[in-house]
């Protein structure tokens, strides 16, 4: 502890730092609680899987960093930003949910995003031609997610994470097309 004085008052340096830490703790806690209370856009799909666990689990609020995902052009395309469970139904892709465990089913209820453009490109390049054709994505888009948009899972070592969108979010206003995907 360092004691500092001014002609009018004396204070301890750690007191100011403690106040700042407490303020940010309260701020973060409020964001966490508020975020968890907001309805998810695709809650109906989560409920339809009759999961025995809370879904999504182990999530946090995004902190305003740039993220990336495969997309269609234009960014307003109806299939952009869909979670896998909805996307599968639209393209008539029979995913074997009946043999999957609850965590896997829950992950399918989030949309796929990446922490870097490099991780998005690598994942695309390592995907089979058949999967690329099934998905039909043509571009990479980027945008900034924040606590008002939804919840994210902890990114994997490959930079992939699931995003669970809040009902009030409109990602088409926050994302832009960056480039075409090779071999799309």
PDB file of C-alpha atoms in Angstrom:
ATOM      1  CA  UNK A   1       0.000   0.000   0.000  1.00  0.00           C
ATOM      2  CA  UNK A   2       1.327   3.406  -0.958  1.00  0.00           C
ATOM      3  CA  UNK A   3       0.177   6.389   0.971  1.00  0.00           C
ATOM      4  CA  UNK A   4      -0.103   9.577  -1.029  1.00  0.00           C
ATOM      5  CA  UNK A   5      -1.057  12.941   0.208  1.00  0.00           C
ATOM      6  CA  UNK A   6      -2.191  16.168  -1.208  1.00  0.00           C
ATOM      7  CA  UNK A   7      -2.514  19.414   0.654  1.00  0.00           C
ATOM      8  CA  UNK A   8      -6.236  18.789   1.057  1.00  0.00           C
ATOM      9  CA  UNK A   9      -6.483  15.014   1.528  1.00  0.00           C
ATOM     10  CA  UNK A  10      -4.687  11.711   1.972  1.00  0.00           C
ATOM     11  CA  UNK A  11      -5.603   8.496   0.164  1.00  0.00           C
ATOM     12  CA  UNK A  12      -4.277   5.030  -0.447  1.00  0.00           C
ATOM     13  CA  UNK A  13      -3.392   4.091  -4.024  1.00  0.00           C
ATOM     14  CA  UNK A  14      -4.953   0.644  -3.742  1.00  0.00           C
ATOM     15  CA  UNK A  15      -8.287   2.203  -2.784  1.00  0.00           C
ATOM     16  CA  UNK A  16      -8.666   3.779  -6.212  1.00  0.00           C
ATOM     17  CA  UNK A  17      -7.667   0.556  -7.950  1.00  0.00           C
ATOM     18  CA  UNK A  18     -10.095  -1.407  -5.792  1.00  0.00           C
ATOM     19  CA  UNK A  19     -12.922   0.912  -6.752  1.00  0.00           C
ATOM     20  CA  UNK A  20     -12.124   0.503 -10.436  1.00  0.00           C
ATOM     21  CA  UNK A  21     -11.976  -3.296 -10.139  1.00  0.00           C
ATOM     22  CA  UNK A  22     -15.252  -3.406  -8.209  1.00  0.00           C
ATOM     23  CA  UNK A  23     -16.922  -1.131 -10.764  1.00  0.00           C
ATOM     24  CA  UNK A  24     -15.907  -3.377 -13.689  1.00  0.00           C
ATOM     25  CA  UNK A  25     -16.914  -6.497 -11.763  1.00  0.00           C
ATOM     26  CA  UNK A  26     -20.382  -5.036 -11.204  1.00  0.00           C
ATOM     27  CA  UNK A  27     -20.582  -3.937 -14.831  1.00  0.00           C
ATOM     28  CA  UNK A  28     -19.566  -7.369 -16.138  1.00  0.00           C
ATOM     29  CA  UNK A  29     -21.891  -9.155 -13.751  1.00  0.00           C
ATOM     30  CA  UNK A  30     -24.810  -7.000 -14.896  1.00  0.00           C
ATOM     31  CA  UNK A  31     -24.005  -7.737 -18.538  1.00  0.00           C
ATOM     32  CA  UNK A  32     -23.798 -11.459 -17.845  1.00  0.00           C
ATOM     33  CA  UNK A  33     -27.136 -11.549 -16.023  1.00  0.00           C
ATOM     34  CA  UNK A  34     -28.888  -9.375 -18.596  1.00  0.00           C
ATOM     35  CA  UNK A  35     -27.540 -11.440 -21.481  1.00  0.00           C
ATOM     36  CA  UNK A  36     -28.719 -14.711 -19.985  1.00  0.00           C
ATOM     37  CA  UNK A  37     -32.198 -13.301 -19.456  1.00  0.00           C
ATOM     38  CA  UNK A  38     -32.710 -12.279 -23.095  1.00  0.00           C
ATOM     39  CA  UNK A  39     -34.659 -14.686 -25.323  1.00  0.00           C
ATOM     40  CA  UNK A  40     -32.798 -16.556 -28.045  1.00  0.00           C
ATOM     41  CA  UNK A  41     -33.968 -16.245 -31.658  1.00  0.00           C
ATOM     42  CA  UNK A  42     -33.930 -20.022 -32.141  1.00  0.00           C
ATOM     43  CA  UNK A  43     -35.151 -21.135 -28.713  1.00  0.00           C
ATOM     44  CA  UNK A  44     -37.951 -23.112 -30.382  1.00  0.00           C
ATOM     45  CA  UNK A  45     -35.378 -25.337 -32.094  1.00  0.00           C
ATOM     46  CA  UNK A  46     -33.509 -25.876 -28.820  1.00  0.00           C
ATOM     47  CA  UNK A  47     -36.741 -26.792 -27.049  1.00  0.00           C
ATOM     48  CA  UNK A  48     -37.693 -29.127 -29.915  1.00  0.00           C
ATOM     49  CA  UNK A  49     -34.625 -31.277 -29.280  1.00  0.00           C
ATOM     50  CA  UNK A  50     -35.866 -32.082 -25.742  1.00  0.00           C
ATOM     51  CA  UNK A  51     -32.393 -31.717 -24.293  1.00  0.00           C
ATOM     52  CA  UNK A  52     -31.807 -32.875 -20.748  1.00  0.00           C
ATOM     53  CA  UNK A  53     -29.241 -30.141 -20.116  1.00  0.00           C
ATOM     54  CA  UNK A  54     -29.286 -26.367 -20.288  1.00  0.00           C
ATOM     55  CA  UNK A  55     -28.534 -25.138 -23.817  1.00  0.00           C
ATOM     56  CA  UNK A  56     -26.457 -23.217 -24.593  1.00  0.00           C
ATOM     57  CA  UNK A  57     -23.938 -24.044 -21.885  1.00  0.00           C
ATOM     58  CA  UNK A  58     -20.609 -22.494 -20.957  1.00  0.00           C
ATOM     59  CA  UNK A  59     -21.314 -19.296 -22.862  1.00  0.00           C
ATOM     60  CA  UNK A  60     -20.163 -15.732 -22.463  1.00  0.00           C
ATOM     61  CA  UNK A  61     -21.169 -12.409 -23.946  1.00  0.00           C
ATOM     62  CA  UNK A  62     -19.078 -11.315 -26.937  1.00  0.00           C
ATOM     63  CA  UNK A  63     -16.759  -8.432 -26.128  1.00  0.00           C
ATOM     64  CA  UNK A  64     -16.927  -6.410 -29.327  1.00  0.00           C
ATOM     65  CA  UNK A  65     -14.200  -8.144 -31.305  1.00  0.00           C
ATOM     66  CA  UNK A  66     -14.241  -8.837 -35.030  1.00  0.00           C
ATOM     67  CA  UNK A  67     -15.389 -12.337 -35.993  1.00  0.00           C
ATOM     68  CA  UNK A  68     -15.733 -14.175 -39.293  1.00  0.00           C
ATOM     69  CA  UNK A  69     -18.052 -16.661 -40.953  1.00  0.00           C
ATOM     70  CA  UNK A  70     -18.796 -18.227 -44.284  1.00  0.00           C
ATOM     71  CA  UNK A  71     -21.684 -16.515 -46.013  1.00  0.00           C
ATOM     72  CA  UNK A  72     -23.704 -15.905 -49.117  1.00  0.00           C
ATOM     73  CA  UNK A  73     -23.683 -12.701 -51.103  1.00  0.00           C
ATOM     74  CA  UNK A  74     -25.513 -10.428 -50.420  1.00  0.00           C
ATOM     75  CA  UNK A  75     -25.160 -10.334 -46.645  1.00  0.00           C
ATOM     76  CA  UNK A  76     -28.971 -10.107 -46.386  1.00  0.00           C
ATOM     77  CA  UNK A  77     -29.357 -13.593 -47.919  1.00  0.00           C
ATOM     78  CA  UNK A  78     -31.948 -15.537 -45.912  1.00  0.00           C
ATOM     79  CA  UNK A  79     -29.546 -18.400 -45.112  1.00  0.00           C
ATOM     80  CA  UNK A  80     -26.817 -16.229 -43.591  1.00  0.00           C
ATOM     81  CA  UNK A  81     -26.430 -16.472 -39.803  1.00  0.00           C
ATOM     82  CA  UNK A  82     -28.622 -19.540 -39.335  1.00  0.00           C
ATOM     83  CA  UNK A  83     -27.754 -22.147 -36.713  1.00  0.00           C
ATOM     84  CA  UNK A  84     -26.942 -25.591 -38.086  1.00  0.00           C
ATOM     85  CA  UNK A  85     -30.196 -27.145 -36.873  1.00  0.00           C
ATOM     86  CA  UNK A  86     -32.248 -24.675 -38.966  1.00  0.00           C
ATOM     87  CA  UNK A  87     -29.862 -24.720 -41.926  1.00  0.00           C
ATOM     88  CA  UNK A  88     -30.004 -28.533 -42.064  1.00  0.00           C
ATOM     89  CA  UNK A  89     -33.793 -28.448 -42.248  1.00  0.00           C
ATOM     90  CA  UNK A  90     -33.852 -25.803 -45.009  1.00  0.00           C
ATOM     91  CA  UNK A  91     -31.396 -27.653 -47.260  1.00  0.00           C
ATOM     92  CA  UNK A  92     -33.022 -30.990 -46.391  1.00  0.00           C
ATOM     93  CA  UNK A  93     -29.843 -32.385 -44.837  1.00  0.00           C
ATOM     94  CA  UNK A  94     -30.728 -35.371 -42.628  1.00  0.00           C
ATOM     95  CA  UNK A  95     -28.501 -34.930 -39.582  1.00  0.00           C
ATOM     96  CA  UNK A  96     -28.646 -37.997 -37.260  1.00  0.00           C
ATOM     97  CA  UNK A  97     -29.855 -36.212 -34.116  1.00  0.00           C
ATOM     98  CA  UNK A  98     -31.343 -39.429 -32.742  1.00  0.00           C
ATOM     99  CA  UNK A  99     -27.867 -40.927 -32.164  1.00  0.00           C
ATOM    100  CA  UNK A 100     -26.143 -37.766 -30.918  1.00  0.00           C
ATOM    101  CA  UNK A 101     -25.568 -36.761 -27.297  1.00  0.00           C
ATOM    102  CA  UNK A 102     -27.058 -33.626 -25.755  1.00  0.00           C
ATOM    103  CA  UNK A 103     -23.909 -31.446 -26.003  1.00  0.00           C
ATOM    104  CA  UNK A 104     -23.599 -32.225 -29.731  1.00  0.00           C
ATOM    105  CA  UNK A 105     -27.266 -31.432 -30.319  1.00  0.00           C
ATOM    106  CA  UNK A 106     -26.888 -28.174 -28.411  1.00  0.00           C
ATOM    107  CA  UNK A 107     -23.852 -27.159 -30.493  1.00  0.00           C
ATOM    108  CA  UNK A 108     -25.956 -27.622 -33.642  1.00  0.00           C
ATOM    109  CA  UNK A 109     -28.301 -24.925 -32.288  1.00  0.00           C
ATOM    110  CA  UNK A 110     -25.577 -22.310 -32.612  1.00  0.00           C
ATOM    111  CA  UNK A 111     -24.350 -20.658 -35.803  1.00  0.00           C
ATOM    112  CA  UNK A 112     -20.719 -21.298 -36.730  1.00  0.00           C
ATOM    113  CA  UNK A 113     -18.271 -18.407 -36.460  1.00  0.00           C
ATOM    114  CA  UNK A 114     -14.482 -18.079 -36.397  1.00  0.00           C
ATOM    115  CA  UNK A 115     -12.091 -15.905 -34.417  1.00  0.00           C
ATOM    116  CA  UNK A 116      -9.841 -15.091 -37.395  1.00  0.00           C
ATOM    117  CA  UNK A 117     -10.172 -14.980 -41.148  1.00  0.00           C
ATOM    118  CA  UNK A 118      -7.317 -17.490 -41.320  1.00  0.00           C
ATOM    119  CA  UNK A 119      -9.232 -20.025 -39.207  1.00  0.00           C
ATOM    120  CA  UNK A 120     -12.342 -19.568 -41.390  1.00  0.00           C
ATOM    121  CA  UNK A 121     -10.316 -20.086 -44.579  1.00  0.00           C
ATOM    122  CA  UNK A 122      -8.468 -23.111 -43.143  1.00  0.00           C
ATOM    123  CA  UNK A 123     -11.712 -24.775 -42.078  1.00  0.00           C
ATOM    124  CA  UNK A 124     -13.191 -24.196 -45.537  1.00  0.00           C
ATOM    125  CA  UNK A 125     -10.114 -25.487 -47.345  1.00  0.00           C
ATOM    126  CA  UNK A 126     -10.038 -28.648 -45.199  1.00  0.00           C
ATOM    127  CA  UNK A 127     -13.690 -29.453 -45.858  1.00  0.00           C
ATOM    128  CA  UNK A 128     -14.699 -32.096 -48.384  1.00  0.00           C
ATOM    129  CA  UNK A 129     -16.016 -30.979 -51.765  1.00  0.00           C
ATOM    130  CA  UNK A 130     -19.338 -32.678 -50.934  1.00  0.00           C
ATOM    131  CA  UNK A 131     -19.778 -30.685 -47.709  1.00  0.00           C
ATOM    132  CA  UNK A 132     -18.881 -27.449 -49.515  1.00  0.00           C
ATOM    133  CA  UNK A 133     -21.508 -28.231 -52.138  1.00  0.00           C
ATOM    134  CA  UNK A 134     -24.118 -29.026 -49.456  1.00  0.00           C
ATOM    135  CA  UNK A 135     -23.444 -25.762 -47.641  1.00  0.00           C
ATOM    136  CA  UNK A 136     -23.255 -23.628 -50.764  1.00  0.00           C
ATOM    137  CA  UNK A 137     -21.422 -20.720 -49.152  1.00  0.00           C
ATOM    138  CA  UNK A 138     -19.621 -18.398 -51.556  1.00  0.00           C
ATOM    139  CA  UNK A 139     -17.976 -15.717 -49.408  1.00  0.00           C
ATOM    140  CA  UNK A 140     -16.426 -14.815 -46.068  1.00  0.00           C
ATOM    141  CA  UNK A 141     -18.044 -12.064 -44.024  1.00  0.00           C
ATOM    142  CA  UNK A 142     -16.838 -10.195 -40.959  1.00  0.00           C
ATOM    143  CA  UNK A 143     -18.528  -8.212 -38.257  1.00  0.00           C
ATOM    144  CA  UNK A 144     -18.374  -7.281 -34.620  1.00  0.00           C
ATOM    145  CA  UNK A 145     -20.482  -9.158 -32.082  1.00  0.00           C
ATOM    146  CA  UNK A 146     -21.281  -7.605 -28.718  1.00  0.00           C
ATOM    147  CA  UNK A 147     -23.333  -8.430 -25.632  1.00  0.00           C
ATOM    148  CA  UNK A 148     -26.575  -7.239 -27.289  1.00  0.00           C
ATOM    149  CA  UNK A 149     -26.264  -9.797 -30.097  1.00  0.00           C
ATOM    150  CA  UNK A 150     -26.152 -13.127 -28.274  1.00  0.00           C
ATOM    151  CA  UNK A 151     -23.948 -15.625 -26.488  1.00  0.00           C
ATOM    152  CA  UNK A 152     -20.840 -17.459 -27.671  1.00  0.00           C
ATOM    153  CA  UNK A 153     -19.112 -20.690 -26.711  1.00  0.00           C
ATOM    154  CA  UNK A 154     -15.441 -20.743 -25.886  1.00  0.00           C
ATOM    155  CA  UNK A 155     -13.577 -20.946 -29.217  1.00  0.00           C
ATOM    156  CA  UNK A 156     -11.911 -24.259 -30.074  1.00  0.00           C
ATOM    157  CA  UNK A 157      -8.196 -24.559 -30.818  1.00  0.00           C
ATOM    158  CA  UNK A 158      -9.094 -24.160 -34.500  1.00  0.00           C
ATOM    159  CA  UNK A 159     -10.797 -20.815 -33.824  1.00  0.00           C
ATOM    160  CA  UNK A 160     -14.356 -22.094 -34.321  1.00  0.00           C
ATOM    161  CA  UNK A 161     -17.145 -21.166 -31.905  1.00  0.00           C
ATOM    162  CA  UNK A 162     -20.917 -21.398 -31.709  1.00  0.00           C
ATOM    163  CA  UNK A 163     -23.054 -18.269 -31.560  1.00  0.00           C
ATOM    164  CA  UNK A 164     -26.549 -18.244 -30.057  1.00  0.00           C
ATOM    165  CA  UNK A 165     -28.355 -15.181 -31.380  1.00  0.00           C
ATOM    166  CA  UNK A 166     -30.734 -13.096 -29.284  1.00  0.00           C
ATOM    167  CA  UNK A 167     -34.228 -12.555 -30.658  1.00  0.00           C
ATOM    168  CA  UNK A 168     -33.637  -8.817 -31.093  1.00  0.00           C
ATOM    169  CA  UNK A 169     -30.320  -9.075 -32.974  1.00  0.00           C
ATOM    170  CA  UNK A 170     -29.989  -8.124 -36.649  1.00  0.00           C
ATOM    171  CA  UNK A 171     -26.613  -9.344 -37.841  1.00  0.00           C
ATOM    172  CA  UNK A 172     -27.153  -8.189 -41.435  1.00  0.00           C
ATOM    173  CA  UNK A 173     -26.548  -4.621 -40.212  1.00  0.00           C
ATOM    174  CA  UNK A 174     -23.295  -5.548 -38.465  1.00  0.00           C
ATOM    175  CA  UNK A 175     -21.585  -7.747 -41.052  1.00  0.00           C
ATOM    176  CA  UNK A 176     -20.027  -7.129 -44.449  1.00  0.00           C
ATOM    177  CA  UNK A 177     -18.745  -9.375 -47.212  1.00  0.00           C
ATOM    178  CA  UNK A 178     -14.936  -9.520 -47.262  1.00  0.00           C
ATOM    179  CA  UNK A 179     -13.994 -11.885 -50.066  1.00  0.00           C
ATOM    180  CA  UNK A 180     -14.979 -14.900 -52.115  1.00  0.00           C
ATOM    181  CA  UNK A 181     -14.269 -18.407 -50.887  1.00  0.00           C
ATOM    182  CA  UNK A 182     -11.981 -20.462 -53.100  1.00  0.00           C
ATOM    183  CA  UNK A 183     -13.525 -23.614 -54.575  1.00  0.00           C
ATOM    184  CA  UNK A 184     -16.984 -22.480 -53.526  1.00  0.00           C
TER     185      UNK A 184
END
